[in-house]
Amino acid sequence: MSDLEYYESMKYQEFLLSSVRKEICQPNVIFENLKINKVENLVDFGVGLGFFIPYFFKYLPKESWVWTADYQQDLIDLLLQKKIKEEIDRFTPFYIDKSDHPILPDWVPTPDLIFSSMCLSTFADPGLAMDGLIRSMKQGGRLIVVDWVKVEYKHGGPLLKDKISLDKKKFLAEEYKLKIVKTLRVSEFVYAMELTAGSEFVYGIYEMRD
């Protein structure tokens, strides 16, 4: 039996690039409801093999930059090859250490928006992960989370026990003093939510980004 988590297997990563993913994630539904047309720097946290990259460039302003983060170096290497082969401008993949409380490195320009799809449910405490990502942005920074609805899905993806419901994510967001701006049922199997720091959220003195 493999010691890999389901999301570390290449089979799962390839599933996340499939046409099935497009059917259940529906990027047009996400970005027509959760606008990114005024974003300058977008970070895709837990990018995998980069399913959303072409959709970012479709909906972002033409001068915007896309930064993609993952702790799996093999995936980052594949994205760097993709960048070179397809001559993708305004796109920088980078490695980030695996952490329960992820904070973006200082050399990455402070993002307006962090996007994370099918990723935060892999954390032991998704609320703590959301807290870290909010702290990686300037005040007013937006976090968009896309994840699995807690129902059975027979064509791939995690087991039911590995999914975290929208209600649980809402509870965790409130526990960490985050404001839920909007929620969206993307499809029968996928939901999305937009969050920012709430009025009671306290930034540490060394955590303020310019």
Short mmCIF file of C-alpha atoms in Angstrom, two decimals:
data_model
loop_
_atom_site.label_atom_id
_atom_site.label_comp_id
_atom_site.label_asym_id
_atom_site.label_seq_id
_atom_site.Cartn_x
_atom_site.Cartn_y
_atom_site.Cartn_z
CA MET A 1 0.00 0.00 0.00
CA SER A 2 1.28 3.47 -0.90
CA ASP A 3 2.26 5.89 1.88
CA LEU A 4 1.14 8.80 -0.29
CA GLU A 5 -1.93 10.81 0.56
CA TYR A 6 -4.57 10.67 -2.18
CA TYR A 7 -3.77 14.22 -3.30
CA GLU A 8 -0.07 13.39 -3.70
CA SER A 9 -0.66 10.69 -6.32
CA MET A 10 -0.10 11.59 -9.96
CA LYS A 11 -3.31 9.76 -10.86
CA TYR A 12 -5.32 12.22 -8.77
CA GLN A 13 -3.40 15.20 -10.14
CA GLU A 14 -4.12 14.03 -13.69
CA PHE A 15 -7.81 13.64 -12.78
CA LEU A 16 -7.75 17.29 -11.72
CA LEU A 17 -6.76 18.23 -15.29
CA SER A 18 -9.49 16.16 -16.91
CA SER A 19 -12.65 17.23 -18.69
CA VAL A 20 -14.59 15.80 -15.74
CA ARG A 21 -13.00 18.47 -13.53
CA LYS A 22 -14.22 21.15 -15.91
CA GLU A 23 -17.77 19.77 -15.69
CA ILE A 24 -17.91 19.87 -11.91
CA CYS A 25 -15.77 22.98 -11.28
CA GLN A 26 -17.20 25.14 -14.10
CA PRO A 27 -14.62 27.95 -14.13
CA ASN A 28 -17.01 30.27 -15.97
CA VAL A 29 -19.53 29.97 -13.11
CA ILE A 30 -16.83 30.68 -10.53
CA PHE A 31 -15.31 33.72 -12.22
CA GLU A 32 -18.55 35.25 -13.40
CA ASN A 33 -19.76 35.26 -9.79
CA LEU A 34 -16.48 35.84 -7.93
CA LYS A 35 -14.89 38.55 -10.03
CA ILE A 36 -11.12 38.76 -10.59
CA ASN A 37 -11.18 41.44 -13.31
CA LYS A 38 -9.46 44.04 -11.08
CA VAL A 39 -6.80 41.78 -9.54
CA GLU A 40 -3.13 42.65 -10.13
CA ASN A 41 -1.37 39.75 -8.40
CA LEU A 42 -3.14 36.42 -7.97
CA VAL A 43 -1.69 33.43 -6.11
CA ASP A 44 -3.05 29.95 -6.82
CA PHE A 45 -2.28 28.09 -3.58
CA GLY A 46 -2.09 24.32 -4.05
CA VAL A 47 -1.96 24.71 -7.82
CA GLY A 48 -1.36 21.04 -8.66
CA LEU A 49 -0.85 20.73 -12.42
CA GLY A 50 -2.46 24.10 -13.10
CA PHE A 51 -6.03 23.41 -14.21
CA PHE A 52 -7.15 27.00 -13.61
CA ILE A 53 -4.20 28.78 -15.25
CA PRO A 54 -5.83 29.42 -18.66
CA TYR A 55 -9.00 30.61 -16.95
CA PHE A 56 -7.10 33.09 -14.79
CA PHE A 57 -5.68 34.70 -17.92
CA LYS A 58 -9.12 34.75 -19.53
CA TYR A 59 -10.67 36.74 -16.67
CA LEU A 60 -7.75 38.76 -15.27
CA PRO A 61 -6.66 42.16 -16.64
CA LYS A 62 -4.01 41.75 -19.34
CA GLU A 63 -1.22 43.20 -17.17
CA SER A 64 -1.91 40.97 -14.13
CA TRP A 65 0.54 38.34 -12.85
CA VAL A 66 -0.24 34.78 -11.76
CA TRP A 67 1.86 33.11 -9.04
CA THR A 68 1.30 29.41 -8.39
CA ALA A 69 2.36 27.68 -5.18
CA ASP A 70 2.68 24.03 -4.23
CA TYR A 71 4.78 21.98 -1.79
CA GLN A 72 5.19 19.12 -4.29
CA GLN A 73 8.38 19.97 -6.16
CA ASP A 74 7.62 17.53 -8.98
CA LEU A 75 4.46 19.49 -9.80
CA ILE A 76 6.32 22.80 -9.74
CA ASP A 77 8.92 21.35 -12.13
CA LEU A 78 6.18 20.28 -14.52
CA LEU A 79 4.63 23.75 -14.40
CA LEU A 80 8.00 25.36 -15.12
CA GLN A 81 8.31 23.09 -18.17
CA LYS A 82 4.79 24.12 -19.21
CA LYS A 83 5.67 27.80 -18.81
CA ILE A 84 8.72 27.44 -21.06
CA LYS A 85 7.13 25.14 -23.65
CA GLU A 86 3.97 27.23 -24.03
CA GLU A 87 5.80 30.57 -23.54
CA ILE A 88 3.39 31.70 -20.83
CA ASP A 89 4.12 35.26 -19.74
CA ARG A 90 3.18 36.80 -16.38
CA PHE A 91 3.28 33.39 -14.69
CA THR A 92 5.64 32.24 -11.91
CA PRO A 93 5.38 28.81 -10.25
CA PHE A 94 7.12 28.51 -6.88
CA TYR A 95 7.72 25.96 -4.14
CA ILE A 96 6.30 26.54 -0.66
CA ASP A 97 7.05 24.47 2.44
CA LYS A 98 4.28 22.22 3.70
CA SER A 99 2.78 23.82 6.79
CA ASP A 100 -0.44 23.74 8.81
CA HIS A 101 -0.34 27.56 8.86
CA PRO A 102 0.91 28.58 5.40
CA ILE A 103 2.40 32.05 4.95
CA LEU A 104 3.60 33.15 1.52
CA PRO A 105 7.31 34.02 1.22
CA ASP A 106 8.20 37.72 1.42
CA TRP A 107 9.70 37.81 -2.08
CA VAL A 108 6.30 37.13 -3.68
CA PRO A 109 4.55 40.47 -4.36
CA THR A 110 1.68 40.93 -1.92
CA PRO A 111 -1.34 39.41 -3.68
CA ASP A 112 -4.72 41.07 -4.01
CA LEU A 113 -6.28 37.64 -4.11
CA ILE A 114 -5.36 34.08 -3.15
CA PHE A 115 -7.24 31.31 -4.92
CA SER A 116 -7.26 27.75 -3.60
CA SER A 117 -9.11 24.87 -5.23
CA MET A 118 -9.51 21.30 -3.92
CA CYS A 119 -6.76 22.04 -1.43
CA LEU A 120 -7.87 23.34 1.96
CA SER A 121 -9.86 20.20 2.76
CA THR A 122 -6.52 18.37 2.86
CA PHE A 123 -5.47 20.35 5.95
CA ALA A 124 -6.06 19.06 9.48
CA ASP A 125 -7.48 22.50 10.32
CA PRO A 126 -8.63 24.36 7.20
CA GLY A 127 -9.48 27.36 9.37
CA LEU A 128 -5.85 27.72 10.43
CA ALA A 129 -4.78 27.43 6.79
CA MET A 130 -7.24 30.16 5.79
CA ASP A 131 -5.90 32.33 8.62
CA GLY A 132 -2.36 31.99 7.25
CA LEU A 133 -3.40 32.84 3.71
CA ILE A 134 -5.33 35.93 4.86
CA ARG A 135 -2.19 37.03 6.74
CA SER A 136 -0.22 36.73 3.49
CA MET A 137 -2.20 39.59 1.95
CA LYS A 138 -2.66 43.27 2.63
CA GLN A 139 -5.77 44.33 4.53
CA GLY A 140 -8.77 43.84 2.29
CA GLY A 141 -7.14 40.93 0.44
CA ARG A 142 -9.58 38.34 -0.87
CA LEU A 143 -9.42 34.56 -0.45
CA ILE A 144 -11.43 32.36 -2.82
CA VAL A 145 -11.81 28.74 -1.75
CA VAL A 146 -13.19 26.05 -4.08
CA ASP A 147 -13.75 22.60 -2.63
CA TRP A 148 -15.67 19.36 -2.68
CA VAL A 149 -19.28 19.18 -1.50
CA LYS A 150 -19.53 16.46 1.15
CA VAL A 151 -21.38 13.94 -1.04
CA GLU A 152 -20.29 10.81 -2.85
CA TYR A 153 -18.69 11.29 -6.26
CA LYS A 154 -18.06 8.10 -8.23
CA HIS A 155 -15.74 9.38 -10.95
CA GLY A 156 -12.68 10.33 -8.90
CA GLY A 157 -11.57 12.54 -6.07
CA PRO A 158 -11.28 11.98 -2.32
CA LEU A 159 -13.38 9.69 -0.15
CA LEU A 160 -16.37 11.17 1.62
CA LYS A 161 -14.47 11.19 4.93
CA ASP A 162 -11.80 13.43 3.38
CA LYS A 163 -14.24 16.14 2.31
CA ILE A 164 -15.23 19.14 4.43
CA SER A 165 -18.70 20.59 4.05
CA LEU A 166 -19.46 24.22 3.30
CA ASP A 167 -21.14 24.54 6.70
CA LYS A 168 -17.97 23.33 8.44
CA LYS A 169 -15.87 25.77 6.42
CA LYS A 170 -18.24 28.60 7.42
CA PHE A 171 -17.91 27.61 11.08
CA LEU A 172 -14.11 27.53 10.85
CA ALA A 173 -14.03 30.90 9.09
CA GLU A 174 -16.08 32.44 11.88
CA GLU A 175 -13.84 30.80 14.51
CA TYR A 176 -10.82 32.51 12.94
CA LYS A 177 -12.59 35.88 12.66
CA LEU A 178 -12.88 35.80 8.88
CA LYS A 179 -15.71 37.47 7.00
CA ILE A 180 -17.66 35.37 4.51
CA VAL A 181 -18.33 37.68 1.58
CA LYS A 182 -20.13 35.21 -0.65
CA THR A 183 -20.82 31.50 -1.07
CA LEU A 184 -21.59 29.76 -4.33
CA ARG A 185 -22.83 26.30 -5.28
CA VAL A 186 -20.79 25.75 -8.42
CA SER A 187 -22.26 22.32 -9.18
CA GLU A 188 -23.75 19.32 -7.41
CA PHE A 189 -20.25 18.35 -6.28
CA VAL A 190 -18.36 21.62 -5.80
CA TYR A 191 -18.84 24.81 -3.80
CA ALA A 192 -16.93 28.09 -3.61
CA MET A 193 -16.66 30.83 -1.02
CA GLU A 194 -14.99 34.24 -0.86
CA LEU A 195 -13.50 35.48 2.41
CA THR A 196 -11.66 38.49 3.81
CA ALA A 197 -10.40 39.43 7.26
CA GLY A 198 -13.31 40.23 9.56
CA SER A 199 -13.57 43.33 11.76
CA GLU A 200 -12.26 41.37 14.78
CA PHE A 201 -9.35 39.76 12.92
CA VAL A 202 -6.05 40.79 14.52
CA TYR A 203 -2.93 41.03 12.38
CA GLY A 204 0.37 40.48 14.19
CA ILE A 205 2.79 43.42 14.12
CA TYR A 206 5.18 41.52 11.83
CA GLU A 207 2.47 40.11 9.60
CA MET A 208 1.28 43.27 7.90
CA ARG A 209 2.03 43.17 4.20
CA ASP A 210 2.67 46.38 2.25
#
